[in-house]
Amino acid sequence: MPTTGKHEEWVTRDQAVLWHGFTQMAAFATSEPLVVERAEGRELVGVDGKRYFDAISSLWVTTLGHRHPDLDQALVNQIAKVAHSTMLGNSNTATIELAEALAQRVPVDGPHFLFASDGASAVEQALKIAFQYWVNLGVEGRHSYLALGDAYHGDTVGSLSLGAKGFGTEIFDPLRFPVVRTPGYADPRWLSKAVSAVREHAGGLAAVVFEPLVQGAAGMLVADPPDVARLVAEAKEAGLIVVADEVATGFGRTGELFASELCGIRPDIMCLGKGITGGYLPMSATVASATVYEAFLGEDLGPRTFYHGHSYGGNALASAVALAHLRVIDRDGVLENVRNRALELASLLSERFGSHEAVREVRSRGLMAGVELDPSLGGAPLGRRVCASAVRRGVLLRPLGDVVVLMPPLTTTSEELEHVVDVLADSLSEVLVQP
Ligand SMILES: *Cc1c(COP(=O)(O)O)cnc(C)c1O
């Protein structure tokens, strides 16, 4: 069967058997979905043969671009050894090598890695580890978590509970367990409110959980590094476990390998995901400090054991690709590219949209940017319509409500950034003249 064909045909076949996340399937076919057949570098190629610049890095996972020769080769080499073997009570050389390399790089003291497959699972593991840590120490009453407003930590019930409302998830409110919630980075007084809550609730909290530096899914809300450092210092002072969810910010997005490094913090637990394999394979990890890890050591089959594990955790193919990915980031100066391109992106966005009548605010940190539109101009759903227009112009964008997200791959060039920003400006103009 030929893999290319008419776009409509593929959409019909899709609709007959698939169910897409965060998508109203009754509207799927008429929303001009992109059906990808292959990719080259930073471009996706649709079944219509058209090329699309991947300006959202395939929902924030792609770092070096698609079909990177080193990552492709790492996958081929590993597949000749073994694709997967369980990490429950047993091990795999590829996973050990990856953990050794990551241990040199994560800002966590004496790190130990518990792998899973999705960001939400990494957060779920972190919540359960933080909870059981206190149980293992014989400390009672530390059952809750402090989480920020506008937070997003994934879609499983535990991670959803830590997350704030939004994206239509209110429907699950009866399933959410309560947390101590203080405002997110959009509130200029978020830090003092979080600090007060840490002091007030310390005895009942297992951990404080936050996205360091950028609340991504909230629409790229940004914090100042010293403020994040101050929250961590307060939490540590109160004896809490500090959980940094770096699923979105990790692996170079902010210009350092981890946003925690920019903030100068050393979390007790870190959650990694998205970019960990450069966007190749589903992998995530919960990183625990030696202090946390050692609280789980005890008798075999005893109650201190962490009774949790995912079937595909530590997958060997994903491990081999993730290791190659880490090496390429260093070898090719990828972080330096992020820092240079980030300055260009920030100035392009402020030039073009800083005083645009239909733009409320432009926010960015590293190669994570959000252009918040004013939906009172142009009519709802403005973000959706602007992105649809950009897709027709060959740039794949996807909004978060009224915020157009720009998350280009970390290897993006200056010319590509200019093109993306031009296309966004044209798309916005088009939508504004046809409300
Ligand atoms: C995307 C995201 C998650 C969830 O990751 P999944 O792989 O989609 O489950 C968790 N935390 C943050 C900060 C994220 O951006």
Tab-separated table of C-alpha atoms and ligand atoms in Angstrom:
chain	number	residue	atom	x	y	z
A	1	MET	CA	0.000	0.000	0.000
A	2	PRO	CA	1.418	3.421	-0.883
A	3	THR	CA	1.855	5.516	2.220
A	4	THR	CA	0.962	8.805	0.597
A	5	GLY	CA	-2.466	9.543	-0.743
A	6	LYS	CA	-5.225	12.046	-0.549
A	7	HIS	CA	-5.395	13.944	2.696
A	8	GLU	CA	-9.179	13.498	3.019
A	9	GLU	CA	-8.832	9.762	2.650
A	10	TRP	CA	-6.376	9.540	5.542
A	11	VAL	CA	-8.560	11.744	7.721
A	12	THR	CA	-11.538	9.459	7.047
A	13	ARG	CA	-9.492	6.386	7.924
A	14	ASP	CA	-8.206	8.148	11.033
A	15	GLN	CA	-11.657	9.045	12.228
A	16	ALA	CA	-12.891	5.488	11.800
A	17	VAL	CA	-10.452	4.120	14.379
A	18	LEU	CA	-8.624	6.830	16.336
A	19	TRP	CA	-9.445	8.999	19.324
A	20	HIS	CA	-7.169	12.044	19.676
A	21	GLY	CA	-6.228	13.560	23.024
A	22	PHE	CA	-7.628	16.993	23.934
A	23	THR	CA	-9.662	16.883	20.721
A	24	GLN	CA	-13.398	17.006	20.072
A	25	MET	CA	-13.612	14.152	17.607
A	26	ALA	CA	-16.882	15.419	16.116
A	27	ALA	CA	-14.925	18.458	14.913
A	28	PHE	CA	-11.644	16.708	14.130
A	29	ALA	CA	-12.114	16.210	10.405
A	30	THR	CA	-13.252	19.786	9.734
A	31	SER	CA	-10.381	21.324	11.740
A	32	GLU	CA	-7.828	20.730	8.979
A	33	PRO	CA	-5.648	18.294	10.978
A	34	LEU	CA	-2.137	17.682	9.740
A	35	VAL	CA	-1.561	14.028	8.860
A	36	VAL	CA	2.187	13.449	8.893
A	37	GLU	CA	3.755	10.864	6.669
A	38	ARG	CA	7.424	11.590	7.325
A	39	ALA	CA	9.806	14.317	8.417
A	40	GLU	CA	13.112	15.911	7.493
A	41	GLY	CA	15.054	17.929	10.041
A	42	ARG	CA	12.756	20.558	11.463
A	43	GLU	CA	10.045	20.004	8.873
A	44	LEU	CA	7.143	17.601	8.858
A	45	VAL	CA	5.795	16.335	5.559
A	46	GLY	CA	2.060	15.744	5.326
A	47	VAL	CA	0.303	13.063	3.280
A	48	ASP	CA	-0.575	15.938	0.941
A	49	GLY	CA	3.161	16.228	0.222
A	50	LYS	CA	3.279	19.712	1.791
A	51	ARG	CA	6.055	20.674	4.216
A	52	TYR	CA	5.419	22.223	7.616
A	53	PHE	CA	7.983	23.820	9.908
A	54	ASP	CA	7.524	22.130	13.299
A	55	ALA	CA	7.262	25.305	15.391
A	56	ILE	CA	5.829	23.409	18.372
A	57	SER	CA	8.487	20.679	18.364
A	58	SER	CA	5.748	18.037	18.135
A	59	LEU	CA	4.162	19.284	21.363
A	60	TRP	CA	7.478	20.224	22.991
A	61	VAL	CA	9.314	16.908	22.687
A	62	THR	CA	11.517	17.356	19.603
A	63	THR	CA	14.858	18.978	20.376
A	64	LEU	CA	17.394	18.403	17.568
A	65	GLY	CA	14.856	18.021	14.774
A	66	HIS	CA	13.431	14.880	13.264
A	67	ARG	CA	15.495	12.002	11.859
A	68	HIS	CA	18.748	13.117	13.410
A	69	PRO	CA	21.526	10.841	12.078
A	70	ASP	CA	23.102	10.197	15.522
A	71	LEU	CA	19.793	9.394	17.164
A	72	ASP	CA	18.719	7.200	14.238
A	73	GLN	CA	22.027	5.337	14.485
A	74	ALA	CA	21.767	4.882	18.259
A	75	LEU	CA	18.356	3.306	17.753
A	76	VAL	CA	19.639	0.975	15.038
A	77	ASN	CA	22.634	-0.064	17.151
A	78	GLN	CA	20.503	-0.791	20.190
A	79	ILE	CA	17.877	-2.722	18.278
A	80	ALA	CA	20.589	-5.188	17.284
A	81	LYS	CA	21.096	-5.871	21.013
A	82	VAL	CA	17.681	-5.759	22.706
A	83	ALA	CA	14.644	-3.490	22.413
A	84	HIS	CA	13.282	-3.895	25.904
A	85	SER	CA	13.798	-5.887	29.062
A	86	THR	CA	12.152	-5.263	32.408
A	87	MET	CA	13.695	-2.977	35.009
A	88	LEU	CA	11.604	-4.506	37.820
A	89	GLY	CA	14.207	-6.305	39.911
A	90	ASN	CA	16.465	-6.638	36.843
A	91	SER	CA	18.494	-4.307	34.679
A	92	ASN	CA	19.787	-3.407	31.252
A	93	THR	CA	23.179	-2.030	30.183
A	94	ALA	CA	21.630	0.706	28.005
A	95	THR	CA	19.601	2.024	30.940
A	96	ILE	CA	22.589	1.914	33.300
A	97	GLU	CA	24.702	3.888	30.810
A	98	LEU	CA	21.985	6.521	30.423
A	99	ALA	CA	21.525	6.898	34.184
A	100	GLU	CA	25.305	7.257	34.644
A	101	ALA	CA	25.425	10.030	32.049
A	102	LEU	CA	22.370	11.816	33.454
A	103	ALA	CA	23.765	11.553	36.980
A	104	GLN	CA	26.665	13.779	35.868
A	105	ARG	CA	24.248	16.423	34.654
A	106	VAL	CA	21.143	16.681	36.839
A	107	PRO	CA	21.253	19.292	39.626
A	108	VAL	CA	20.264	16.681	42.221
A	109	ASP	CA	22.614	15.378	44.940
A	110	GLY	CA	23.409	11.660	44.700
A	111	PRO	CA	20.736	11.098	42.052
A	112	HIS	CA	18.867	7.819	41.507
A	113	PHE	CA	16.618	7.378	38.467
A	114	LEU	CA	13.229	5.675	38.360
A	115	PHE	CA	12.150	5.583	34.716
A	116	ALA	CA	8.601	5.613	33.343
A	117	SER	CA	7.102	6.490	29.971
A	118	ASP	CA	5.207	9.774	30.284
A	119	GLY	CA	5.629	13.035	32.131
A	120	ALA	CA	2.451	12.462	34.104
A	121	SER	CA	3.806	9.135	35.357
A	122	ALA	CA	7.058	10.800	36.409
A	123	VAL	CA	5.026	13.310	38.432
A	124	GLU	CA	2.840	10.546	39.845
A	125	GLN	CA	5.971	8.703	40.977
A	126	ALA	CA	7.317	11.896	42.563
A	127	LEU	CA	4.090	12.410	44.543
A	128	LYS	CA	4.088	8.868	45.842
A	129	ILE	CA	7.802	8.944	46.674
A	130	ALA	CA	7.411	12.227	48.583
A	131	PHE	CA	4.444	10.788	50.477
A	132	GLN	CA	6.141	7.524	51.367
A	133	TYR	CA	9.381	9.255	52.300
A	134	TRP	CA	7.699	10.653	55.415
A	135	VAL	CA	5.923	7.383	56.165
A	136	ASN	CA	9.263	5.570	56.002
A	137	LEU	CA	10.797	8.081	58.391
A	138	GLY	CA	7.906	7.545	60.796
A	139	VAL	CA	6.735	11.155	60.465
A	140	GLU	CA	2.960	11.457	60.598
A	141	GLY	CA	0.568	13.911	59.008
A	142	ARG	CA	2.572	15.011	55.970
A	143	HIS	CA	-0.055	14.014	53.443
A	144	SER	CA	-0.567	17.125	51.336
A	145	TYR	CA	1.291	19.068	48.689
A	146	LEU	CA	1.768	22.724	47.943
A	147	ALA	CA	1.149	23.473	44.272
A	148	LEU	CA	0.835	26.689	42.304
A	149	GLY	CA	-2.098	28.249	40.506
A	150	ASP	CA	-2.046	27.735	36.718
A	151	ALA	CA	0.169	24.675	37.259
A	152	TYR	CA	0.112	21.783	34.797
A	153	HIS	CA	1.664	18.454	35.757
A	154	GLY	CA	-0.078	15.939	33.484
A	155	ASP	CA	-3.395	14.162	33.055
A	156	THR	CA	-3.395	11.185	35.419
A	157	VAL	CA	-5.577	11.711	38.485
A	158	GLY	CA	-2.648	12.415	40.822
A	159	SER	CA	-0.858	14.810	38.499
A	160	LEU	CA	-4.218	16.388	37.596
A	161	SER	CA	-4.813	17.047	41.289
A	162	LEU	CA	-1.530	18.930	41.513
A	163	GLY	CA	-2.433	20.856	38.403
A	164	ALA	CA	-4.773	23.820	38.480
A	165	LYS	CA	-8.050	24.051	36.615
A	166	GLY	CA	-8.212	24.628	32.899
A	167	PHE	CA	-8.372	22.841	29.539
A	168	GLY	CA	-11.856	21.569	30.417
A	169	THR	CA	-10.491	19.441	33.274
A	170	GLU	CA	-12.971	20.938	35.795
A	171	ILE	CA	-15.191	17.983	34.987
A	172	PHE	CA	-12.782	15.793	36.967
A	173	ASP	CA	-12.863	18.010	40.060
A	174	PRO	CA	-14.676	15.327	42.115
A	175	LEU	CA	-11.724	12.998	41.489
A	176	ARG	CA	-9.044	15.521	42.427
A	177	PHE	CA	-7.520	15.275	45.892
A	178	PRO	CA	-7.121	18.617	47.667
A	179	VAL	CA	-3.793	20.430	47.743
A	180	VAL	CA	-2.602	23.686	49.270
A	181	ARG	CA	-2.813	26.066	46.327
A	182	THR	CA	-1.128	29.449	46.040
A	183	PRO	CA	-1.072	31.721	42.953
A	184	GLY	CA	1.145	30.988	39.960
A	185	TYR	CA	3.722	33.142	38.193
A	186	ALA	CA	1.084	35.450	36.688
A	187	ASP	CA	0.538	36.968	40.128
A	188	PRO	CA	3.284	39.496	40.909
A	189	ARG	CA	2.979	38.473	44.568
A	190	TRP	CA	3.147	34.712	43.913
A	191	LEU	CA	6.384	34.277	45.856
A	192	SER	CA	5.321	35.936	49.103
A	193	LYS	CA	2.023	34.032	49.016
A	194	ALA	CA	3.804	30.727	48.452
A	195	VAL	CA	6.288	31.475	51.218
A	196	SER	CA	3.467	32.279	53.666
A	197	ALA	CA	1.706	29.041	52.737
A	198	VAL	CA	4.906	27.037	53.249
A	199	ARG	CA	5.269	28.511	56.734
A	200	GLU	CA	1.603	28.078	57.616
A	201	HIS	CA	1.136	24.513	56.349
A	202	ALA	CA	4.643	23.027	56.686
A	203	GLY	CA	3.658	20.328	59.191
A	204	GLY	CA	0.997	18.909	56.865
A	205	LEU	CA	2.959	19.066	53.637
A	206	ALA	CA	4.919	16.223	52.078
A	207	ALA	CA	6.314	18.382	49.297
A	208	VAL	CA	6.169	21.566	47.303
A	209	VAL	CA	5.731	20.889	43.586
A	210	PHE	CA	6.302	23.447	40.829
A	211	GLU	CA	7.527	24.034	37.280
A	212	PRO	CA	10.800	25.936	37.703
A	213	LEU	CA	11.015	29.228	35.778
A	214	VAL	CA	8.206	28.650	33.251
A	215	GLN	CA	4.632	27.449	33.686
A	216	GLY	CA	4.441	26.110	30.161
A	217	ALA	CA	0.945	24.783	29.654
A	218	ALA	CA	-0.453	27.840	31.443
A	219	GLY	CA	0.686	29.814	28.404
A	220	MET	CA	4.379	30.404	29.158
A	221	LEU	CA	4.028	32.284	32.427
A	222	VAL	CA	7.529	33.155	33.594
A	223	ALA	CA	9.162	33.657	36.983
A	224	ASP	CA	12.434	35.308	37.956
A	225	PRO	CA	15.167	32.828	38.895
A	226	PRO	CA	15.905	34.426	42.313
A	227	ASP	CA	12.199	34.094	43.235
A	228	VAL	CA	12.231	30.387	42.443
A	229	ALA	CA	15.429	30.025	44.478
A	230	ARG	CA	13.784	31.811	47.393
A	231	LEU	CA	10.768	29.462	47.366
A	232	VAL	CA	13.106	26.471	47.371
A	233	ALA	CA	15.146	27.896	50.246
A	234	GLU	CA	11.968	28.433	52.268
A	235	ALA	CA	10.680	24.941	51.506
A	236	LYS	CA	13.998	23.382	52.509
A	237	GLU	CA	14.086	25.479	55.658
A	238	ALA	CA	10.613	24.119	56.519
A	239	GLY	CA	11.931	20.592	55.895
A	240	LEU	CA	9.759	19.930	52.835
A	241	ILE	CA	10.651	17.812	49.840
A	242	VAL	CA	11.210	20.025	46.812
A	243	VAL	CA	9.839	18.561	43.586
A	244	ALA	CA	10.853	20.351	40.372
A	245	ASP	CA	8.734	19.335	37.399
A	246	GLU	CA	11.127	19.857	34.494
A	247	VAL	CA	9.114	17.813	32.020
A	248	ALA	CA	8.721	20.890	29.786
A	249	THR	CA	11.776	22.950	30.767
A	250	GLY	CA	14.314	20.116	30.822
A	251	PHE	CA	16.835	19.189	28.141
A	252	GLY	CA	17.848	22.605	26.953
A	253	ARG	CA	14.597	24.527	26.423
A	254	THR	CA	15.637	27.431	28.633
A	255	GLY	CA	19.250	27.637	27.473
A	256	GLU	CA	20.681	25.472	30.241
A	257	LEU	CA	20.187	21.725	30.312
A	258	PHE	CA	17.765	22.250	33.211
A	259	ALA	CA	15.870	25.344	34.356
A	260	SER	CA	16.823	24.433	37.936
A	261	GLU	CA	20.416	25.295	37.013
A	262	LEU	CA	19.337	28.769	35.865
A	263	CYS	CA	17.527	29.194	39.180
A	264	GLY	CA	20.521	27.867	41.126
A	265	ILE	CA	18.380	25.260	42.898
A	266	ARG	CA	19.034	21.619	43.776
A	267	PRO	CA	15.654	19.861	44.065
A	268	ASP	CA	15.178	16.700	46.133
A	269	ILE	CA	13.121	15.205	43.323
A	270	MET	CA	13.083	16.129	39.644
A	271	CYS	CA	10.602	15.013	36.979
A	272	LEU	CA	11.943	14.614	33.453
A	273	GLY	CA	10.123	13.749	30.258
A	274	LYS	CA	9.295	15.320	26.893
A	275	GLY	CA	12.759	16.180	25.471
A	276	ILE	CA	14.609	13.358	27.216
A	277	THR	CA	14.864	11.233	24.055
A	278	GLY	CA	14.958	14.232	21.731
A	279	GLY	CA	11.350	13.472	20.853
A	280	TYR	CA	11.980	9.929	19.616
A	281	LEU	CA	10.487	7.551	22.147
A	282	PRO	CA	8.188	7.751	25.160
A	283	MET	CA	10.393	8.010	28.235
A	284	SER	CA	10.282	9.898	31.501
A	285	ALA	CA	12.153	9.742	34.771
A	286	THR	CA	11.764	10.652	38.396
A	287	VAL	CA	15.119	11.633	39.867
A	288	ALA	CA	15.510	11.261	43.631
A	289	SER	CA	18.337	12.636	45.755
A	290	ALA	CA	20.403	10.272	47.906
A	291	THR	CA	18.560	11.496	51.011
A	292	VAL	CA	15.179	10.615	49.533
A	293	TYR	CA	16.397	7.353	48.023
A	294	GLU	CA	18.048	6.134	51.221
A	295	ALA	CA	14.817	6.503	53.194
A	296	PHE	CA	13.480	3.619	51.098
A	297	LEU	CA	16.273	1.178	51.989
A	298	GLY	CA	15.309	-1.614	54.363
A	299	GLU	CA	14.385	-5.260	54.637
A	300	ASP	CA	13.674	-7.223	51.459
A	301	LEU	CA	9.923	-7.223	50.741
A	302	GLY	CA	9.563	-4.882	53.699
A	303	PRO	CA	7.320	-1.834	53.988
A	304	ARG	CA	10.040	0.668	53.069
A	305	THR	CA	10.109	-0.630	49.474
A	306	PHE	CA	8.609	1.597	46.779
A	307	TYR	CA	5.811	-0.572	45.386
A	308	HIS	CA	5.433	1.152	42.034
A	309	GLY	CA	6.767	0.514	38.527
A	310	HIS	CA	5.758	0.787	34.876
A	311	SER	CA	6.061	-2.028	32.341
A	312	TYR	CA	8.117	-0.031	29.848
A	313	GLY	CA	10.137	1.978	32.382
A	314	GLY	CA	13.792	2.268	31.355
A	315	ASN	CA	13.140	0.912	27.864
A	316	ALA	CA	16.480	0.069	26.227
A	317	LEU	CA	15.764	1.683	22.838
A	318	ALA	CA	14.671	4.904	24.528
A	319	SER	CA	17.738	4.774	26.812
A	320	ALA	CA	20.146	4.385	23.900
A	321	VAL	CA	18.562	7.306	22.038
A	322	ALA	CA	18.487	9.466	25.186
A	323	LEU	CA	22.204	8.829	25.761
A	324	ALA	CA	23.086	9.745	22.166
A	325	HIS	CA	20.872	12.827	22.529
A	326	LEU	CA	22.787	14.025	25.592
A	327	ARG	CA	26.087	13.591	23.748
A	328	VAL	CA	24.909	15.525	20.680
A	329	ILE	CA	23.670	18.400	22.866
A	330	ASP	CA	27.231	18.784	24.199
A	331	ARG	CA	29.117	17.999	20.995
A	332	ASP	CA	27.127	20.395	18.802
A	333	GLY	CA	26.845	23.313	21.234
A	334	VAL	CA	23.049	23.054	21.202
A	335	LEU	CA	22.600	25.031	24.431
A	336	GLU	CA	24.580	27.917	22.981
A	337	ASN	CA	22.291	27.912	19.958
A	338	VAL	CA	19.283	28.046	22.274
A	339	ARG	CA	20.720	31.039	24.141
A	340	ASN	CA	21.503	32.950	20.930
A	341	ARG	CA	18.233	32.129	19.178
A	342	ALA	CA	16.289	32.931	22.375
A	343	LEU	CA	17.565	36.530	22.295
A	344	GLU	CA	16.581	36.842	18.639
A	345	LEU	CA	13.146	35.317	19.232
A	346	ALA	CA	12.453	37.624	22.164
A	347	SER	CA	13.392	40.732	20.193
A	348	LEU	CA	11.519	39.624	17.057
A	349	LEU	CA	8.397	39.020	19.115
A	350	SER	CA	8.574	42.317	20.956
A	351	GLU	CA	9.221	44.204	17.684
A	352	ARG	CA	6.316	42.610	15.861
A	353	PHE	CA	3.815	42.106	18.667
A	354	GLY	CA	4.982	44.247	21.599
A	355	SER	CA	2.498	47.021	20.780
A	356	HIS	CA	0.156	45.117	18.469
A	357	GLU	CA	-3.500	46.027	19.063
A	358	ALA	CA	-4.570	42.376	19.172
A	359	VAL	CA	-1.770	41.181	21.477
A	360	ARG	CA	-2.064	41.398	25.249
A	361	GLU	CA	1.399	40.200	26.176
A	362	VAL	CA	4.479	38.484	24.800
A	363	ARG	CA	6.388	36.140	27.119
A	364	SER	CA	9.457	33.995	26.557
A	365	ARG	CA	12.299	32.159	28.281
A	366	GLY	CA	14.805	30.381	26.115
A	367	LEU	CA	13.048	28.789	23.157
A	368	MET	CA	9.673	28.728	24.903
A	369	ALA	CA	7.454	31.623	23.940
A	370	GLY	CA	3.814	32.623	24.168
A	371	VAL	CA	1.993	35.396	22.347
A	372	GLU	CA	-1.193	36.115	24.260
A	373	LEU	CA	-3.903	37.418	21.968
A	374	ASP	CA	-6.789	39.654	22.913
A	375	PRO	CA	-9.891	37.624	22.023
A	376	SER	CA	-12.120	40.704	22.219
A	377	LEU	CA	-10.564	41.629	18.871
A	378	GLY	CA	-11.128	39.223	16.014
A	379	GLY	CA	-13.577	37.036	17.917
A	380	ALA	CA	-13.156	33.617	19.486
A	381	PRO	CA	-11.573	31.189	19.046
A	382	LEU	CA	-8.854	33.606	17.980
A	383	GLY	CA	-5.850	31.463	18.945
A	384	ARG	CA	-7.230	28.497	17.061
A	385	ARG	CA	-7.990	30.505	13.922
A	386	VAL	CA	-4.598	32.204	13.868
A	387	CYS	CA	-2.818	28.867	14.205
A	388	ALA	CA	-4.975	27.288	11.484
A	389	SER	CA	-3.952	30.107	9.175
A	390	ALA	CA	-0.268	29.558	10.056
A	391	VAL	CA	-0.618	25.856	9.279
A	392	ARG	CA	-2.032	26.727	5.839
A	393	ARG	CA	1.114	28.835	5.379
A	394	GLY	CA	3.353	25.892	6.230
A	395	VAL	CA	4.151	26.556	9.904
A	396	LEU	CA	2.731	24.117	12.446
A	397	LEU	CA	1.411	26.035	15.462
A	398	ARG	CA	-1.053	24.993	18.140
A	399	PRO	CA	-2.509	27.440	20.674
A	400	LEU	CA	-3.196	27.107	24.374
A	401	GLY	CA	-6.484	29.004	24.481
A	402	ASP	CA	-5.700	32.590	23.513
A	403	VAL	CA	-1.955	32.033	23.696
A	404	VAL	CA	-0.071	31.142	20.523
A	405	VAL	CA	2.836	28.957	21.624
A	406	LEU	CA	6.185	29.095	19.846
A	407	MET	CA	8.415	26.144	20.774
A	408	PRO	CA	10.781	25.659	17.851
A	409	PRO	CA	13.366	22.861	17.937
A	410	LEU	CA	16.572	23.727	19.829
A	411	THR	CA	18.618	23.626	16.605
A	412	THR	CA	16.444	26.249	14.869
A	413	THR	CA	18.230	28.893	12.775
A	414	SER	CA	17.780	32.681	12.756
A	415	GLU	CA	16.150	32.532	9.303
A	416	GLU	CA	13.624	29.964	10.514
A	417	LEU	CA	12.714	32.123	13.503
A	418	GLU	CA	12.163	35.133	11.258
A	419	HIS	CA	9.995	33.023	8.980
A	420	VAL	CA	7.881	31.711	11.848
A	421	VAL	CA	7.341	35.203	13.263
A	422	ASP	CA	6.487	36.575	9.778
A	423	VAL	CA	3.961	33.815	9.268
A	424	LEU	CA	2.413	34.434	12.679
A	425	ALA	CA	2.093	38.165	11.906
A	426	ASP	CA	0.485	37.457	8.515
A	427	SER	CA	-1.865	34.900	10.037
A	428	LEU	CA	-2.945	37.310	12.737
A	429	SER	CA	-3.609	40.066	10.160
A	430	GLU	CA	-5.617	37.670	8.018
A	431	VAL	CA	-7.815	36.570	10.909
A	432	LEU	CA	-8.329	40.147	12.130
A	433	VAL	CA	-9.690	41.350	8.799
A	434	GLN	CA	-12.129	38.415	8.659
A	435	PRO	CA	-13.623	38.204	12.150
B	1	LIG	C1	3.677	17.938	29.374
B	1	LIG	C2	3.900	18.087	30.836
B	1	LIG	C3	3.623	17.029	31.734
B	1	LIG	C4	2.958	15.751	31.291
B	1	LIG	O1	3.752	15.002	30.432
B	1	LIG	P1	3.071	13.865	29.532
B	1	LIG	O2	4.223	13.172	28.891
B	1	LIG	O3	2.199	14.573	28.539
B	1	LIG	O4	2.297	12.993	30.447
B	1	LIG	C5	3.935	17.210	33.070
B	1	LIG	N1	4.488	18.353	33.503
B	1	LIG	C6	4.761	19.383	32.685
B	1	LIG	C7	5.400	20.604	33.246
B	1	LIG	C8	4.465	19.291	31.320
B	1	LIG	O5	4.702	20.337	30.509
